[in-house]
Amino acid sequence: AQTVTQSQPEMSVQEAETVTLSCTYDTSESDYYLFWYKQPPSRQMILVIRQEAYKQQNATENRFSVNFQKAAKSFSLKISDSQLGDAAMYFCAYRSRYGNKLVFGAGTILRVKS
Amino acid sequence: NAGVTQTPKFQVLKTGQSMTLQCAQDMNHNSMYWYRQDPGMGLRLIYYSASEGTTDKGEVPNGYNVSRLNKREFSLRLESAAPSQTSVYFCASRVGPVTEAFFGQGTRLTVV
């Protein structure tokens, strides 16, 4: 069974600085997707970024980028120029390419200091 | 476009009571899901429906039943609520096997 591990329960960053959230996963599959979801206090789950395992290029969405290391089974999220609105719980998630189940990590609370 | 809509947003139940959480999506998605979120555990899949007319168990199905009423609606029923079912419940949907899931706003359920 696949597992996703987020080893940082909480992280803090100063506004305008850069922060990296860590995620590792365990799988025997070669074709899968990885996701980062943001959950602000409103509880809404918002997709931040998606990475397809067969793509070597790291995904980027504006200030959000990932460092995908397939051999190491590592998928970290970098947030540049952090803003107060980035404060939230961030979840790393895994899904087999044609699977039905998203496997989530436990989450990392990100606090942004002004 | 409302996306995925869950009702209610909050609910308090007494142990042993039953209730149904409702979920509807207006994106013509084939697959629908129910997750529960507990502190320190992320989200865990309860049940899913890959297409209209089918349902399958996820990781934590005990104590729950589901109904895929039509393509739009997927309900989750607690027949006899227990304090261990206190959680935040999320419904999600997606159109096909290679797309991402869209989530509803969640239902905070407390069983006392």
Tab-separated table of C-alpha atoms in Angstrom:
chain	number	residue	atom	x	y	z
A	1	ALA	CA	0.000	0.000	0.000
A	2	GLN	CA	1.146	3.496	-0.729
A	3	THR	CA	1.998	5.858	2.094
A	4	VAL	CA	2.718	9.566	2.217
A	5	THR	CA	4.788	11.143	4.965
A	6	GLN	CA	4.995	14.820	5.875
A	7	SER	CA	7.607	15.069	8.607
A	8	GLN	CA	7.041	18.750	9.472
A	9	PRO	CA	3.880	19.244	11.562
A	10	GLU	CA	4.397	23.023	11.548
A	11	MET	CA	6.534	25.522	9.676
A	12	SER	CA	6.929	29.281	9.938
A	13	VAL	CA	8.117	31.782	7.353
A	14	GLN	CA	8.560	35.521	7.288
A	15	GLU	CA	6.468	37.393	4.761
A	16	ALA	CA	8.303	37.733	1.413
A	17	GLU	CA	10.705	34.901	2.295
A	18	THR	CA	10.875	31.396	0.802
A	19	VAL	CA	9.820	28.206	2.555
A	20	THR	CA	10.032	24.549	1.572
A	21	LEU	CA	7.591	21.903	2.777
A	22	SER	CA	8.769	18.294	2.682
A	23	CYS	CA	6.959	15.187	1.520
A	24	THR	CA	8.128	11.641	0.971
A	25	TYR	CA	6.096	8.731	-0.299
A	26	ASP	CA	6.378	5.013	-0.674
A	27	THR	CA	5.134	3.108	-3.699
A	28	SER	CA	6.124	0.251	-5.952
A	29	GLU	CA	4.375	1.800	-8.939
A	30	SER	CA	6.093	3.767	-11.660
A	31	ASP	CA	3.177	5.785	-13.029
A	32	TYR	CA	1.371	8.080	-10.634
A	33	TYR	CA	0.451	11.640	-9.733
A	34	LEU	CA	1.537	13.754	-6.807
A	35	PHE	CA	-0.368	16.748	-5.513
A	36	TRP	CA	-0.101	19.560	-3.017
A	37	TYR	CA	-3.390	20.795	-1.587
A	38	LYS	CA	-3.874	23.907	0.514
A	39	GLN	CA	-6.505	24.037	3.245
A	40	PRO	CA	-7.063	27.533	4.680
A	41	PRO	CA	-9.181	28.109	7.811
A	42	SER	CA	-12.278	28.049	5.594
A	43	ARG	CA	-11.682	24.259	5.286
A	44	GLN	CA	-11.847	24.347	1.508
A	45	MET	CA	-9.346	21.992	-0.158
A	46	ILE	CA	-7.569	23.890	-2.929
A	47	LEU	CA	-5.270	22.225	-5.438
A	48	VAL	CA	-1.955	24.075	-5.477
A	49	ILE	CA	0.128	22.047	-7.882
A	50	ARG	CA	0.248	18.676	-9.597
A	51	GLN	CA	3.178	16.567	-10.798
A	52	GLU	CA	2.990	13.622	-13.167
A	53	ALA	CA	5.586	10.990	-12.335
A	54	TYR	CA	6.588	10.363	-15.952
A	55	LYS	CA	7.514	14.023	-16.399
A	56	GLN	CA	11.045	14.828	-15.309
A	57	GLN	CA	10.461	18.567	-15.338
A	58	ASN	CA	9.361	19.995	-12.012
A	59	ALA	CA	5.909	21.587	-12.016
A	60	THR	CA	5.586	25.321	-11.364
A	61	GLU	CA	2.539	27.495	-10.688
A	62	ASN	CA	3.437	31.149	-10.157
A	63	ARG	CA	5.117	31.365	-6.716
A	64	PHE	CA	4.733	27.624	-6.095
A	65	SER	CA	7.167	25.048	-7.411
A	66	VAL	CA	8.071	21.482	-6.585
A	67	ASN	CA	11.275	19.510	-6.334
A	68	PHE	CA	10.335	16.043	-7.553
A	69	GLN	CA	12.978	13.393	-6.948
A	70	LYS	CA	11.488	10.158	-8.263
A	71	ALA	CA	14.318	7.857	-7.253
A	72	ALA	CA	14.341	9.266	-3.728
A	73	LYS	CA	10.501	9.315	-3.638
A	74	SER	CA	10.563	12.896	-2.510
A	75	PHE	CA	8.166	15.699	-3.476
A	76	SER	CA	8.795	19.019	-1.746
A	77	LEU	CA	6.857	22.255	-2.236
A	78	LYS	CA	8.659	25.583	-2.414
A	79	ILE	CA	6.711	28.766	-1.827
A	80	SER	CA	8.540	31.907	-2.913
A	81	ASP	CA	7.746	35.450	-1.798
A	82	SER	CA	5.449	34.138	0.927
A	83	GLN	CA	2.259	36.087	1.540
A	84	LEU	CA	-0.078	36.243	4.519
A	85	GLY	CA	-2.688	34.463	2.428
A	86	ASP	CA	-0.400	31.439	2.127
A	87	ALA	CA	-0.989	30.600	5.789
A	88	ALA	CA	-2.843	27.294	5.788
A	89	MET	CA	-2.550	23.548	6.244
A	90	TYR	CA	-0.767	21.956	3.282
A	91	PHE	CA	-1.335	18.341	2.313
A	92	CYS	CA	0.802	16.214	0.060
A	93	ALA	CA	-1.146	13.495	-1.778
A	94	TYR	CA	-0.467	10.548	-4.059
A	95	ARG	CA	-2.620	8.781	-6.600
A	96	SER	CA	-1.896	5.937	-8.993
A	97	ARG	CA	-2.305	7.096	-12.576
A	98	TYR	CA	-5.561	5.202	-13.096
A	99	GLY	CA	-6.427	4.658	-9.466
A	100	ASN	CA	-9.373	5.977	-7.538
A	101	LYS	CA	-7.815	6.697	-4.204
A	102	LEU	CA	-5.935	9.782	-3.100
A	103	VAL	CA	-3.496	8.955	-0.301
A	104	PHE	CA	-2.807	11.959	1.908
A	105	GLY	CA	-0.023	12.860	4.258
A	106	ALA	CA	-0.836	14.149	7.745
A	107	GLY	CA	-0.372	17.768	6.706
A	108	THR	CA	1.921	20.680	7.558
A	109	ILE	CA	0.607	23.868	9.138
A	110	LEU	CA	2.296	26.881	7.557
A	111	ARG	CA	2.342	30.138	9.531
A	112	VAL	CA	3.343	33.363	7.815
A	113	LYS	CA	4.731	36.165	9.990
A	114	SER	CA	4.370	39.807	9.056
B	1	ASN	CA	-20.819	27.253	-11.253
B	2	ALA	CA	-21.217	25.840	-7.731
B	3	GLY	CA	-18.801	22.892	-8.118
B	4	VAL	CA	-19.216	20.380	-5.279
B	5	THR	CA	-21.852	21.251	-2.684
B	6	GLN	CA	-22.180	19.507	0.676
B	7	THR	CA	-24.983	19.804	3.172
B	8	PRO	CA	-25.053	20.407	6.052
B	9	LYS	CA	-21.898	22.382	6.935
B	10	PHE	CA	-22.167	21.576	10.641
B	11	GLN	CA	-24.019	18.880	12.569
B	12	VAL	CA	-24.149	17.628	16.141
B	13	LEU	CA	-25.544	14.143	16.726
B	14	LYS	CA	-26.152	12.069	19.803
B	15	THR	CA	-24.629	8.604	19.963
B	16	GLY	CA	-26.894	6.155	18.167
B	17	GLN	CA	-28.639	8.714	15.984
B	18	SER	CA	-28.575	8.395	12.223
B	19	MET	CA	-28.072	10.987	9.543
B	20	THR	CA	-27.226	11.397	5.875
B	21	LEU	CA	-24.634	13.772	4.486
B	22	GLN	CA	-25.560	15.041	1.065
B	23	CYS	CA	-23.216	15.827	-1.800
B	24	ALA	CA	-24.007	17.146	-5.263
B	25	GLN	CA	-21.756	18.207	-8.120
B	26	ASP	CA	-22.703	20.156	-11.209
B	27	MET	CA	-19.568	19.481	-13.265
B	28	ASN	CA	-20.837	16.282	-14.933
B	29	HIS	CA	-18.079	14.308	-13.216
B	30	ASN	CA	-18.139	10.527	-13.320
B	31	SER	CA	-16.348	9.730	-10.060
B	32	MET	CA	-17.330	10.837	-6.584
B	33	TYR	CA	-15.697	10.269	-3.183
B	34	TRP	CA	-16.216	10.607	0.534
B	35	TYR	CA	-13.226	11.332	2.795
B	36	ARG	CA	-12.914	12.003	6.486
B	37	GLN	CA	-10.291	14.317	7.969
B	38	ASP	CA	-8.914	13.754	11.459
B	39	PRO	CA	-6.086	15.642	13.178
B	40	GLY	CA	-2.681	14.167	12.430
B	41	MET	CA	-4.071	11.710	9.884
B	42	GLY	CA	-4.775	13.745	6.796
B	43	LEU	CA	-7.783	12.699	4.747
B	44	ARG	CA	-8.809	9.055	4.473
B	45	LEU	CA	-11.114	7.570	1.863
B	46	ILE	CA	-14.387	6.141	3.193
B	47	TYR	CA	-16.211	5.154	-0.017
B	48	TYR	CA	-16.086	6.061	-3.652
B	49	SER	CA	-18.194	5.721	-6.771
B	50	ALA	CA	-16.231	5.386	-9.992
B	51	SER	CA	-19.347	5.868	-12.068
B	52	GLU	CA	-23.109	6.094	-11.711
B	53	GLY	CA	-24.475	2.824	-10.351
B	54	THR	CA	-21.250	1.626	-8.713
B	55	THR	CA	-19.819	2.080	-5.229
B	56	ASP	CA	-16.719	0.651	-3.553
B	57	LYS	CA	-15.190	0.658	-0.101
B	58	GLY	CA	-12.210	2.800	0.662
B	59	GLU	CA	-9.806	2.706	3.569
B	60	VAL	CA	-12.241	3.282	6.468
B	61	PRO	CA	-15.760	2.148	5.442
B	62	ASN	CA	-16.971	0.628	8.726
B	63	GLY	CA	-20.025	2.372	10.147
B	64	TYR	CA	-20.956	4.057	6.875
B	65	ASN	CA	-23.120	3.411	3.847
B	66	VAL	CA	-23.332	5.305	0.581
B	67	SER	CA	-25.754	5.800	-2.271
B	68	ARG	CA	-24.951	7.091	-5.729
B	69	LEU	CA	-28.426	8.438	-6.412
B	70	ASN	CA	-27.609	9.645	-9.916
B	71	LYS	CA	-24.618	11.116	-11.681
B	72	ARG	CA	-24.841	14.330	-9.655
B	73	GLU	CA	-25.463	13.071	-6.143
B	74	PHE	CA	-23.541	10.846	-3.740
B	75	SER	CA	-24.756	10.564	-0.149
B	76	LEU	CA	-23.071	9.207	2.965
B	77	ARG	CA	-25.172	7.672	5.735
B	78	LEU	CA	-24.296	7.028	9.335
B	79	GLU	CA	-26.805	4.466	10.615
B	80	SER	CA	-25.846	4.611	14.295
B	81	ALA	CA	-23.423	7.415	15.007
B	82	ALA	CA	-20.518	6.835	17.380
B	83	PRO	CA	-18.135	9.364	18.989
B	84	SER	CA	-15.330	7.882	16.837
B	85	GLN	CA	-17.143	9.273	13.815
B	86	THR	CA	-16.594	12.824	14.994
B	87	SER	CA	-14.665	14.287	12.081
B	88	VAL	CA	-14.738	16.634	9.132
B	89	TYR	CA	-16.215	14.957	6.077
B	90	PHE	CA	-15.352	15.922	2.527
B	91	CYS	CA	-17.035	14.999	-0.693
B	92	ALA	CA	-15.006	15.180	-3.903
B	93	SER	CA	-15.510	14.496	-7.575
B	94	ARG	CA	-13.483	14.208	-10.739
B	95	VAL	CA	-14.297	13.724	-14.363
B	96	GLY	CA	-11.963	10.895	-15.310
B	97	PRO	CA	-8.957	8.766	-14.367
B	98	VAL	CA	-6.231	11.291	-15.169
B	99	THR	CA	-7.741	14.442	-13.706
B	100	GLU	CA	-7.563	15.966	-10.260
B	101	ALA	CA	-10.333	15.891	-7.689
B	102	PHE	CA	-12.455	18.884	-6.703
B	103	PHE	CA	-13.589	19.060	-3.093
B	104	GLY	CA	-16.664	20.371	-1.360
B	105	GLN	CA	-16.395	22.719	1.596
B	106	GLY	CA	-16.655	19.965	4.181
B	107	THR	CA	-19.091	19.012	6.947
B	108	ARG	CA	-17.992	19.219	10.565
B	109	LEU	CA	-19.769	16.422	12.417
B	110	THR	CA	-19.662	16.046	16.181
B	111	VAL	CA	-21.087	12.951	17.875
B	112	VAL	CA	-21.682	13.352	21.599
